[in-house]
């Protein structure tokens, strides 16, 4: 992690600890420099990161304010984070329905930029929050970047496994969302009725070299799915 | 518009005109500086903006590549833009159901940071794309910033009216989304059945001084709503 990212994390923690809410003013640039004992440039970069994350906003020629309009229980789609991180206050669990190596369907050859004859990992699991079914997830892993996967890893955070063990960092992602209808199998998993609506999100995750390494299609329980997006006008 | 924003727009137009797609390499920094006759700093800032918008990605120590993974017909929620801009290739229209001044409901007093006794504009309209019903929109405007609104303006782009006539620029927005159920009235507007699902998005728009000036609740037709979100990991 770069110094400015560390400082961004520290400032974010400060905001949380102080229970700061929308419109609250952050300490001045000079104060932040003194407090974290880093250069002016580092603090400015840290604040830019926090602005991009939607944590603060900067009023030109004025001060830095807390933006923090997040609602509890809403998942921030603009920030690539693991479920473990997003729902860190809750008990998470998952049931693995299937984990196997497969020949990728044609659309995934293109999306994951695969070579002919490459196989990929396919994982299907049900994810629970506080034992309530939250979503049915199907994910596909490019074996060039994720050469190994097992049920034990799939039960925990694959995101953490990729990050910490494989040193793979998702740099950005593309999310496509629409409303779908559950088939009978999915409805059973989510304790809903067949043809009930679901919020379907397709995600493609990219490494910092621009290569896609994972694709997932998640069908969210229509009563549990609450999402937050930060819009920016440039 | 700042110089770097102009250059960002120019580079974006270049990408569109050249039909560049994911992984295509942009001209070098030196070439861009020469071409747009601006400083290195301006080009770097322009590229940062385009990276934040999800238009390009930069590989460290290497080059700048086109990210461009948008799908046709998907609305980019990460970018605050008018429907007129998003659907510029299509014919848009709207039916105004109601436009009036109201005493704001309690939750909006907080969300729009209103003073006691302030009234606000309330607008309800159905929006159509190529004459197909797309969404039912209820929006609320803080009269401090939007002192005047009429049916003629509401038929066109309010976003453009705010921008061009009132010189109000939405700087950022918070979007909250979940699946809802249509009541009979809404279902009739959208040519659907009562209790059919809808994708409901609440949006709060902020000026660059951090003040909220508009709140809207839009219920999207479940077959027409397709959204795109850019995730970033910082």
Short mmCIF file of C-alpha atoms in Angstrom, two decimals:
data_model
loop_
_atom_site.label_atom_id
_atom_site.label_comp_id
_atom_site.label_asym_id
_atom_site.label_seq_id
_atom_site.Cartn_x
_atom_site.Cartn_y
_atom_site.Cartn_z
CA UNK A 1 0.00 0.00 0.00
CA UNK A 2 1.31 3.45 -0.88
CA UNK A 3 1.80 6.10 1.79
CA UNK A 4 -1.13 8.20 0.50
CA UNK A 5 -3.39 5.13 0.57
CA UNK A 6 -2.38 4.54 4.18
CA UNK A 7 -3.19 8.14 5.03
CA UNK A 8 -6.54 7.85 3.17
CA UNK A 9 -7.37 4.79 5.30
CA UNK A 10 -6.34 6.64 8.48
CA UNK A 11 -8.50 9.67 7.65
CA UNK A 12 -11.40 7.37 6.82
CA UNK A 13 -11.01 5.64 10.20
CA UNK A 14 -10.89 9.05 11.89
CA UNK A 15 -14.21 10.00 10.25
CA UNK A 16 -15.80 6.73 11.40
CA UNK A 17 -14.44 6.96 14.96
CA UNK A 18 -15.58 10.57 15.35
CA UNK A 19 -19.02 9.62 13.96
CA UNK A 20 -18.69 12.46 11.47
CA UNK A 21 -21.64 12.95 9.13
CA UNK A 22 -22.52 14.91 5.99
CA UNK A 23 -21.26 18.46 6.08
CA UNK A 24 -18.86 17.98 8.99
CA UNK A 25 -15.58 19.76 8.34
CA UNK A 26 -12.30 17.84 8.31
CA UNK A 27 -9.21 19.28 10.01
CA UNK A 28 -7.26 21.67 7.78
CA UNK A 29 -4.57 20.54 5.36
CA UNK A 30 -1.90 21.96 7.68
CA UNK A 31 -3.34 20.04 10.64
CA UNK A 32 -3.49 16.79 8.66
CA UNK A 33 0.12 17.22 7.49
CA UNK A 34 1.24 17.77 11.08
CA UNK A 35 -0.86 14.93 12.44
CA UNK A 36 0.19 12.23 9.98
CA UNK A 37 3.72 13.62 9.57
CA UNK A 38 3.68 13.34 5.80
CA UNK A 39 4.18 15.75 2.91
CA UNK A 40 1.51 18.12 1.63
CA UNK A 41 1.42 16.13 -1.63
CA UNK A 42 0.66 12.90 0.22
CA UNK A 43 -2.26 14.46 2.09
CA UNK A 44 -3.62 15.98 -1.13
CA UNK A 45 -3.42 12.60 -2.89
CA UNK A 46 -5.08 10.90 0.10
CA UNK A 47 -7.93 13.43 0.00
CA UNK A 48 -8.31 12.90 -3.76
CA UNK A 49 -8.69 9.17 -3.14
CA UNK A 50 -11.32 9.82 -0.46
CA UNK A 51 -13.15 12.17 -2.81
CA UNK A 52 -13.18 9.51 -5.54
CA UNK A 53 -14.51 7.02 -3.00
CA UNK A 54 -17.28 9.46 -2.13
CA UNK A 55 -16.12 9.81 1.47
CA UNK A 56 -15.42 13.56 1.33
CA UNK A 57 -16.00 16.51 -0.97
CA UNK A 58 -13.77 19.52 -1.44
CA UNK A 59 -15.19 22.97 -1.87
CA UNK A 60 -12.88 25.02 -4.04
CA UNK A 61 -10.89 27.62 -2.12
CA UNK A 62 -12.48 26.34 1.04
CA UNK A 63 -12.36 23.24 3.17
CA UNK A 64 -12.89 19.51 3.04
CA UNK A 65 -16.21 18.13 4.22
CA UNK A 66 -17.50 14.68 5.00
CA UNK A 67 -19.83 13.43 2.32
CA UNK A 68 -20.83 10.22 4.10
CA UNK A 69 -24.38 9.78 2.92
CA UNK A 70 -24.23 6.01 3.04
CA UNK A 71 -27.22 4.17 4.42
CA UNK A 72 -26.74 1.19 6.68
CA UNK A 73 -27.14 -2.11 4.87
CA UNK A 74 -26.66 -0.63 1.40
CA UNK A 75 -23.80 -2.18 -0.56
CA UNK A 76 -21.56 0.41 -2.23
CA UNK A 77 -21.20 -0.82 -5.81
CA UNK A 78 -18.73 1.93 -6.71
CA UNK A 79 -16.12 0.49 -4.37
CA UNK A 80 -14.62 -2.90 -5.20
CA UNK A 81 -14.64 -4.69 -1.83
CA UNK A 82 -15.25 -8.21 -0.54
CA UNK A 83 -18.57 -9.14 1.08
CA UNK A 84 -16.49 -9.84 4.19
CA UNK A 85 -15.45 -6.22 4.26
CA UNK A 86 -18.85 -4.76 3.33
CA UNK A 87 -20.75 -6.84 5.89
CA UNK A 88 -18.05 -6.93 8.52
CA UNK A 89 -20.58 -6.37 11.30
CA UNK A 90 -22.63 -9.41 10.28
CA UNK A 91 -22.23 -13.17 10.27
CA UNK A 92 -21.61 -14.41 6.73
CA UNK A 93 -21.76 -17.97 5.47
CA UNK A 94 -22.11 -19.81 2.19
CA UNK A 95 -23.22 -23.14 0.75
CA UNK A 96 -21.19 -24.44 -2.15
CA UNK A 97 -23.43 -25.96 -4.80
CA UNK A 98 -20.74 -26.71 -7.33
CA UNK A 99 -17.03 -26.16 -7.90
CA UNK A 100 -15.41 -27.57 -11.03
CA UNK A 101 -13.17 -26.93 -13.99
CA UNK A 102 -15.12 -26.29 -17.15
CA UNK A 103 -14.74 -25.40 -20.82
CA UNK A 104 -15.92 -21.79 -20.82
CA UNK A 105 -19.16 -20.81 -22.59
CA UNK A 106 -18.52 -18.72 -25.72
CA UNK A 107 -19.43 -15.33 -24.24
CA UNK A 108 -16.89 -15.85 -21.44
CA UNK A 109 -14.07 -16.60 -23.89
CA UNK A 110 -14.52 -13.03 -25.08
CA UNK A 111 -15.21 -11.40 -21.69
CA UNK A 112 -12.27 -13.07 -19.93
CA UNK A 113 -10.04 -12.76 -23.04
CA UNK A 114 -9.26 -16.51 -22.94
CA UNK A 115 -7.10 -18.49 -25.34
CA UNK A 116 -8.78 -21.37 -27.25
CA UNK A 117 -8.94 -24.62 -25.22
CA UNK A 118 -8.31 -22.86 -21.90
CA UNK A 119 -10.41 -24.23 -19.04
CA UNK A 120 -11.64 -22.10 -16.17
CA UNK A 121 -12.96 -22.58 -12.64
CA UNK A 122 -16.70 -22.46 -12.17
CA UNK A 123 -18.13 -21.91 -8.69
CA UNK A 124 -21.77 -21.74 -7.67
CA UNK A 125 -22.66 -20.84 -4.12
CA UNK A 126 -25.47 -19.49 -2.01
CA UNK A 127 -24.45 -16.69 0.29
CA UNK A 128 -26.13 -15.96 3.59
CA UNK A 129 -26.11 -12.92 5.87
CA UNK A 130 -27.08 -13.73 9.46
CA UNK A 131 -28.29 -17.08 8.03
CA UNK A 132 -30.76 -15.35 5.67
CA UNK A 133 -30.22 -16.22 1.99
CA UNK A 134 -28.82 -13.15 0.27
CA UNK A 135 -27.84 -14.26 -3.23
CA UNK A 136 -27.04 -17.06 -5.66
CA UNK A 137 -23.59 -16.48 -7.11
CA UNK A 138 -22.02 -18.07 -10.16
CA UNK A 139 -18.42 -17.07 -10.70
CA UNK A 140 -15.78 -17.95 -13.25
CA UNK A 141 -12.03 -17.67 -12.68
CA UNK A 142 -9.36 -17.40 -15.33
CA UNK A 143 -6.85 -20.16 -14.43
CA UNK A 144 -3.92 -18.13 -15.74
CA UNK A 145 -4.37 -15.90 -12.69
CA UNK A 146 -6.21 -18.25 -10.33
CA UNK A 147 -4.46 -21.58 -10.91
CA UNK A 148 -5.94 -23.24 -7.82
CA UNK A 149 -9.25 -23.16 -5.97
CA UNK A 150 -10.88 -25.59 -3.55
CA UNK A 151 -14.02 -25.83 -1.41
CA UNK A 152 -12.22 -24.70 1.70
CA UNK A 153 -11.15 -21.44 0.02
CA UNK A 154 -14.60 -21.02 -1.54
CA UNK A 155 -16.19 -21.24 1.91
CA UNK A 156 -14.16 -18.27 3.09
CA UNK A 157 -13.41 -15.05 1.21
CA UNK A 158 -12.09 -15.75 -2.29
CA UNK A 159 -11.41 -12.03 -2.52
CA UNK A 160 -9.00 -12.30 0.43
CA UNK A 161 -7.43 -15.44 -1.07
CA UNK A 162 -6.77 -13.61 -4.34
CA UNK A 163 -5.44 -10.56 -2.51
CA UNK A 164 -3.32 -12.08 0.18
CA UNK A 165 -2.26 -15.47 -1.17
CA UNK A 166 -2.16 -14.88 -4.92
CA UNK A 167 -1.28 -11.16 -4.66
CA UNK A 168 -3.96 -10.36 -7.23
CA UNK A 169 -5.45 -6.92 -6.83
CA UNK A 170 -8.69 -6.06 -8.54
CA UNK A 171 -8.05 -2.60 -9.87
CA UNK A 172 -11.43 -1.87 -11.42
CA UNK A 173 -14.65 -3.61 -12.35
CA UNK A 174 -17.57 -3.29 -14.75
CA UNK A 175 -21.02 -4.03 -13.35
CA UNK A 176 -24.11 -4.60 -15.47
CA UNK A 177 -27.41 -4.85 -13.70
CA UNK A 178 -30.99 -5.63 -14.54
CA UNK A 179 -34.05 -7.28 -13.06
CA UNK A 180 -34.48 -10.99 -13.75
CA UNK A 181 -36.81 -13.79 -12.76
CA UNK A 182 -35.76 -16.70 -10.57
CA UNK A 183 -36.05 -20.22 -11.88
CA UNK A 184 -37.36 -22.93 -9.54
CA UNK A 185 -33.89 -24.03 -8.37
CA UNK A 186 -32.76 -20.48 -7.56
CA UNK A 187 -36.07 -19.71 -5.87
CA UNK A 188 -35.61 -22.75 -3.62
CA UNK A 189 -32.12 -21.61 -2.65
CA UNK A 190 -33.38 -18.14 -1.77
CA UNK A 191 -36.59 -19.39 -0.12
CA UNK A 192 -38.69 -17.53 -2.66
CA UNK A 193 -41.20 -18.52 -5.35
CA UNK A 194 -40.39 -19.38 -8.95
CA UNK A 195 -40.59 -16.26 -11.20
CA UNK A 196 -40.07 -13.94 -8.24
CA UNK A 197 -37.88 -10.99 -9.30
CA UNK A 198 -34.18 -10.84 -8.57
CA UNK A 199 -31.63 -8.11 -9.03
CA UNK A 200 -29.03 -9.59 -11.35
CA UNK A 201 -25.55 -8.14 -11.43
CA UNK A 202 -22.88 -9.27 -13.85
CA UNK A 203 -19.39 -8.18 -12.79
CA UNK A 204 -16.11 -8.30 -14.61
CA UNK A 205 -13.03 -7.72 -12.45
CA UNK A 206 -9.78 -6.44 -13.90
CA UNK A 207 -6.19 -6.51 -12.65
CA UNK A 208 -4.16 -3.31 -12.68
CA UNK A 209 -2.66 -4.40 -16.02
CA UNK A 210 -6.15 -4.27 -17.50
CA UNK A 211 -6.61 -8.06 -17.80
CA UNK A 212 -9.96 -9.51 -16.73
CA UNK A 213 -9.52 -12.37 -14.27
CA UNK A 214 -13.01 -13.05 -12.89
CA UNK A 215 -16.57 -12.86 -14.09
CA UNK A 216 -19.59 -13.37 -11.88
CA UNK A 217 -23.36 -13.36 -12.21
CA UNK A 218 -25.09 -12.76 -8.90
CA UNK A 219 -28.85 -12.99 -8.41
CA UNK A 220 -29.85 -11.08 -5.30
CA UNK A 221 -32.87 -11.75 -3.10
CA UNK A 222 -35.26 -8.94 -4.04
CA UNK A 223 -36.00 -8.00 -0.44
CA UNK A 224 -32.38 -8.09 0.72
CA UNK A 225 -30.65 -6.30 -2.15
CA UNK A 226 -29.94 -2.65 -1.39
CA UNK A 227 -27.28 -0.89 -3.36
CA UNK A 228 -25.55 2.43 -3.22
CA UNK A 229 -23.81 4.13 -6.14
CA UNK A 230 -21.82 7.35 -6.13
CA UNK A 231 -22.35 9.49 -9.18
CA UNK A 232 -19.81 12.08 -10.21
CA UNK A 233 -20.00 14.78 -12.79
CA UNK A 234 -16.71 15.70 -14.37
CA UNK B 1 -15.04 24.34 -18.09
CA UNK B 2 -11.39 24.01 -17.11
CA UNK B 3 -8.72 23.40 -19.74
CA UNK B 4 -8.11 19.82 -18.54
CA UNK B 5 -11.84 19.09 -18.72
CA UNK B 6 -11.88 20.35 -22.31
CA UNK B 7 -8.93 18.10 -23.14
CA UNK B 8 -10.68 15.17 -21.42
CA UNK B 9 -13.76 15.78 -23.59
CA UNK B 10 -11.57 16.01 -26.71
CA UNK B 11 -9.78 12.74 -25.94
CA UNK B 12 -13.14 11.08 -25.23
CA UNK B 13 -14.44 12.27 -28.62
CA UNK B 14 -11.27 10.97 -30.28
CA UNK B 15 -11.89 7.51 -28.75
CA UNK B 16 -15.50 7.51 -29.98
CA UNK B 17 -14.62 8.76 -33.48
CA UNK B 18 -11.85 6.18 -33.91
CA UNK B 19 -14.22 3.44 -32.63
CA UNK B 20 -11.57 2.43 -30.10
CA UNK B 21 -12.47 -0.51 -27.86
CA UNK B 22 -11.13 -2.23 -24.73
CA UNK B 23 -7.36 -2.60 -24.74
CA UNK B 24 -6.71 -0.16 -27.59
CA UNK B 25 -3.72 2.03 -26.82
CA UNK B 26 -4.03 5.82 -26.67
CA UNK B 27 -1.36 8.05 -28.25
CA UNK B 28 1.59 8.71 -25.93
CA UNK B 29 1.67 11.55 -23.40
CA UNK B 30 4.15 13.41 -25.62
CA UNK B 31 1.87 13.02 -28.64
CA UNK B 32 -1.17 14.23 -26.68
CA UNK B 33 0.75 17.26 -25.37
CA UNK B 34 1.81 18.14 -28.93
CA UNK B 35 -1.63 17.51 -30.40
CA UNK B 36 -3.66 19.54 -27.91
CA UNK B 37 -0.90 22.14 -27.36
CA UNK B 38 -1.27 22.09 -23.58
CA UNK B 39 1.05 21.42 -20.65
CA UNK B 40 2.02 17.95 -19.45
CA UNK B 41 0.10 18.62 -16.22
CA UNK B 42 -3.10 19.41 -18.13
CA UNK B 43 -2.90 16.15 -20.11
CA UNK B 44 -2.20 14.17 -16.92
CA UNK B 45 -5.20 15.76 -15.19
CA UNK B 46 -7.38 15.08 -18.25
CA UNK B 47 -6.32 11.41 -18.24
CA UNK B 48 -7.05 11.19 -14.48
CA UNK B 49 -10.57 12.46 -15.16
CA UNK B 50 -11.04 9.90 -17.94
CA UNK B 51 -9.74 7.16 -15.64
CA UNK B 52 -12.24 8.21 -12.94
CA UNK B 53 -15.00 8.14 -15.55
CA UNK B 54 -13.97 4.60 -16.48
CA UNK B 55 -13.07 5.62 -20.05
CA UNK B 56 -9.39 4.64 -19.85
CA UNK B 57 -7.02 2.79 -17.54
CA UNK B 58 -3.37 3.52 -17.00
CA UNK B 59 -0.84 0.75 -16.58
CA UNK B 60 1.96 1.90 -14.32
CA UNK B 61 5.19 2.60 -16.16
CA UNK B 62 3.41 1.80 -19.38
CA UNK B 63 0.70 3.31 -21.53
CA UNK B 64 -2.90 4.43 -21.42
CA UNK B 65 -5.54 2.06 -22.74
CA UNK B 66 -9.20 2.38 -23.58
CA UNK B 67 -11.39 0.74 -21.00
CA UNK B 68 -14.70 1.19 -22.85
CA UNK B 69 -16.63 -1.85 -21.73
CA UNK B 70 -20.01 -0.17 -21.90
CA UNK B 71 -22.91 -2.11 -23.34
CA UNK B 72 -25.40 -0.43 -25.64
CA UNK B 73 -28.60 0.55 -23.85
CA UNK B 74 -27.09 0.36 -20.35
CA UNK B 75 -27.31 3.60 -18.39
CA UNK B 76 -24.04 4.50 -16.64
CA UNK B 77 -25.05 5.32 -13.07
CA UNK B 78 -21.52 6.40 -12.11
CA UNK B 79 -21.71 9.39 -14.42
CA UNK B 80 -24.15 12.18 -13.62
CA UNK B 81 -25.74 12.94 -17.00
CA UNK B 82 -29.16 13.86 -18.33
CA UNK B 83 -31.38 11.25 -20.02
CA UNK B 84 -31.12 13.47 -23.10
CA UNK B 85 -27.37 12.88 -23.13
CA UNK B 86 -27.50 9.18 -22.24
CA UNK B 87 -30.15 8.34 -24.83
CA UNK B 88 -29.06 10.88 -27.43
CA UNK B 89 -29.60 8.34 -30.23
CA UNK B 90 -33.22 7.76 -29.26
CA UNK B 91 -36.47 9.70 -29.29
CA UNK B 92 -37.38 10.76 -25.75
CA UNK B 93 -40.69 12.12 -24.53
CA UNK B 94 -42.56 12.55 -21.27
CA UNK B 95 -46.07 12.94 -19.89
CA UNK B 96 -46.42 15.30 -16.98
CA UNK B 97 -48.79 13.90 -14.35
CA UNK B 98 -48.36 16.65 -11.81
CA UNK B 99 -46.31 19.78 -11.21
CA UNK B 100 -46.93 21.82 -8.07
CA UNK B 101 -45.45 23.57 -5.08
CA UNK B 102 -45.74 21.50 -1.92
CA UNK B 103 -44.83 21.45 1.75
CA UNK B 104 -42.05 18.84 1.79
CA UNK B 105 -42.56 15.49 3.52
CA UNK B 106 -40.44 15.17 6.66
CA UNK B 107 -37.72 12.92 5.22
CA UNK B 108 -37.09 15.45 2.45
CA UNK B 109 -36.61 18.31 4.92
CA UNK B 110 -33.59 16.39 6.13
CA UNK B 111 -32.36 15.09 2.77
CA UNK B 112 -32.61 18.48 1.03
CA UNK B 113 -31.43 20.35 4.17
CA UNK B 114 -34.49 22.63 4.05
CA UNK B 115 -35.42 25.41 6.44
CA UNK B 116 -38.74 25.12 8.29
CA UNK B 117 -41.73 26.36 6.22
CA UNK B 118 -39.82 26.21 2.92
CA UNK B 119 -41.91 24.90 0.04
CA UNK B 120 -40.45 22.88 -2.82
CA UNK B 121 -41.40 21.93 -6.37
CA UNK B 122 -42.86 18.48 -6.90
CA UNK B 123 -42.91 16.97 -10.37
CA UNK B 124 -44.29 13.62 -11.43
CA UNK B 125 -43.80 12.45 -14.97
CA UNK B 126 -43.73 9.34 -17.10
CA UNK B 127 -40.73 9.10 -19.37
CA UNK B 128 -40.73 7.29 -22.69
CA UNK B 129 -37.93 6.04 -24.93
CA UNK B 130 -39.03 5.54 -28.52
CA UNK B 131 -42.60 5.85 -27.15
CA UNK B 132 -42.12 2.84 -24.82
CA UNK B 133 -42.73 3.68 -21.14
CA UNK B 134 -39.36 3.64 -19.37
CA UNK B 135 -40.00 4.97 -15.87
CA UNK B 136 -42.24 6.87 -13.45
CA UNK B 137 -40.27 9.74 -11.96
CA UNK B 138 -41.11 11.83 -8.90
CA UNK B 139 -38.68 14.66 -8.32
CA UNK B 140 -38.41 17.41 -5.75
CA UNK B 141 -36.55 20.68 -6.25
CA UNK B 142 -35.22 22.99 -3.59
CA UNK B 143 -36.63 26.42 -4.49
CA UNK B 144 -33.59 28.21 -3.12
CA UNK B 145 -31.71 26.89 -6.14
CA UNK B 146 -34.58 26.22 -8.55
CA UNK B 147 -36.89 29.21 -7.99
CA UNK B 148 -38.96 28.59 -11.12
CA UNK B 149 -40.26 25.56 -13.00
CA UNK B 150 -43.11 25.14 -15.47
CA UNK B 151 -44.63 22.40 -17.63
CA UNK B 152 -42.80 23.56 -20.72
CA UNK B 153 -39.43 23.16 -18.99
CA UNK B 154 -40.50 19.84 -17.44
CA UNK B 155 -41.33 18.50 -20.93
CA UNK B 156 -37.78 19.10 -22.05
CA UNK B 157 -34.57 18.42 -20.13
CA UNK B 158 -34.69 19.88 -16.62
CA UNK B 159 -31.03 18.93 -16.34
CA UNK B 160 -30.23 21.24 -19.27
CA UNK B 161 -32.42 23.99 -17.79
CA UNK B 162 -30.53 23.78 -14.48
CA UNK B 163 -27.20 23.71 -16.25
CA UNK B 164 -27.63 26.30 -18.95
CA UNK B 165 -30.27 28.67 -17.62
CA UNK B 166 -29.76 28.49 -13.87
CA UNK B 167 -26.00 27.71 -14.07
CA UNK B 168 -26.44 24.94 -11.52
CA UNK B 169 -23.95 22.14 -11.91
CA UNK B 170 -24.55 18.81 -10.23
CA UNK B 171 -21.17 17.93 -8.85
CA UNK B 172 -21.96 14.56 -7.34
CA UNK B 173 -24.90 12.38 -6.46
CA UNK B 174 -25.89 9.58 -4.10
CA UNK B 175 -27.99 6.79 -5.56
CA UNK B 176 -29.85 4.21 -3.49
CA UNK B 177 -31.44 1.33 -5.28
CA UNK B 178 -33.66 -1.59 -4.51
CA UNK B 179 -36.43 -3.66 -6.05
CA UNK B 180 -39.98 -2.49 -5.41
CA UNK B 181 -43.49 -3.41 -6.45
CA UNK B 182 -45.67 -1.22 -8.66
CA UNK B 183 -49.01 0.01 -7.38
CA UNK B 184 -51.96 -0.02 -9.76
CA UNK B 185 -51.49 3.59 -10.89
CA UNK B 186 -47.78 3.13 -11.66
CA UNK B 187 -48.46 -0.19 -13.38
CA UNK B 188 -50.99 1.52 -15.66
CA UNK B 189 -48.47 4.21 -16.58
CA UNK B 190 -45.84 1.61 -17.44
CA UNK B 191 -48.31 -0.76 -19.15
CA UNK B 192 -47.55 -3.47 -16.62
CA UNK B 193 -49.55 -5.33 -13.95
CA UNK B 194 -50.03 -4.26 -10.33
CA UNK B 195 -47.31 -5.77 -8.09
CA UNK B 196 -44.94 -6.26 -11.01
CA UNK B 197 -41.36 -5.54 -9.90
CA UNK B 198 -39.65 -2.23 -10.57
CA UNK B 199 -36.11 -1.08 -10.07
CA UNK B 200 -36.39 1.88 -7.72
CA UNK B 201 -33.61 4.42 -7.59
CA UNK B 202 -33.55 7.31 -5.14
CA UNK B 203 -31.07 10.01 -6.15
CA UNK B 204 -29.82 13.03 -4.29
CA UNK B 205 -27.96 15.59 -6.39
CA UNK B 206 -25.43 17.98 -4.89
CA UNK B 207 -23.97 21.26 -6.08
CA UNK B 208 -20.20 21.74 -5.98
CA UNK B 209 -20.60 23.55 -2.65
CA UNK B 210 -22.01 20.31 -1.21
CA UNK B 211 -25.61 21.50 -0.98
CA UNK B 212 -28.33 19.08 -2.10
CA UNK B 213 -30.72 20.70 -4.59
CA UNK B 214 -32.78 17.84 -6.03
CA UNK B 215 -34.13 14.52 -4.86
CA UNK B 216 -35.83 12.02 -7.12
CA UNK B 217 -37.42 8.60 -6.83
CA UNK B 218 -37.57 6.82 -10.14
CA UNK B 219 -39.35 3.50 -10.68
CA UNK B 220 -38.01 1.81 -13.79
CA UNK B 221 -39.86 -0.62 -16.03
CA UNK B 222 -38.33 -3.99 -15.10
CA UNK B 223 -37.73 -5.03 -18.69
CA UNK B 224 -36.26 -1.70 -19.80
CA UNK B 225 -33.96 -0.91 -16.90
CA UNK B 226 -30.34 -1.78 -17.63
CA UNK B 227 -27.65 -0.12 -15.61
CA UNK B 228 -23.90 0.04 -15.70
CA UNK B 229 -21.67 0.88 -12.74
CA UNK B 230 -17.91 1.32 -12.68
CA UNK B 231 -16.22 -0.11 -9.65
CA UNK B 232 -12.82 1.10 -8.54
CA UNK B 233 -10.50 -0.23 -5.94
CA UNK B 234 -8.33 2.38 -4.29
#
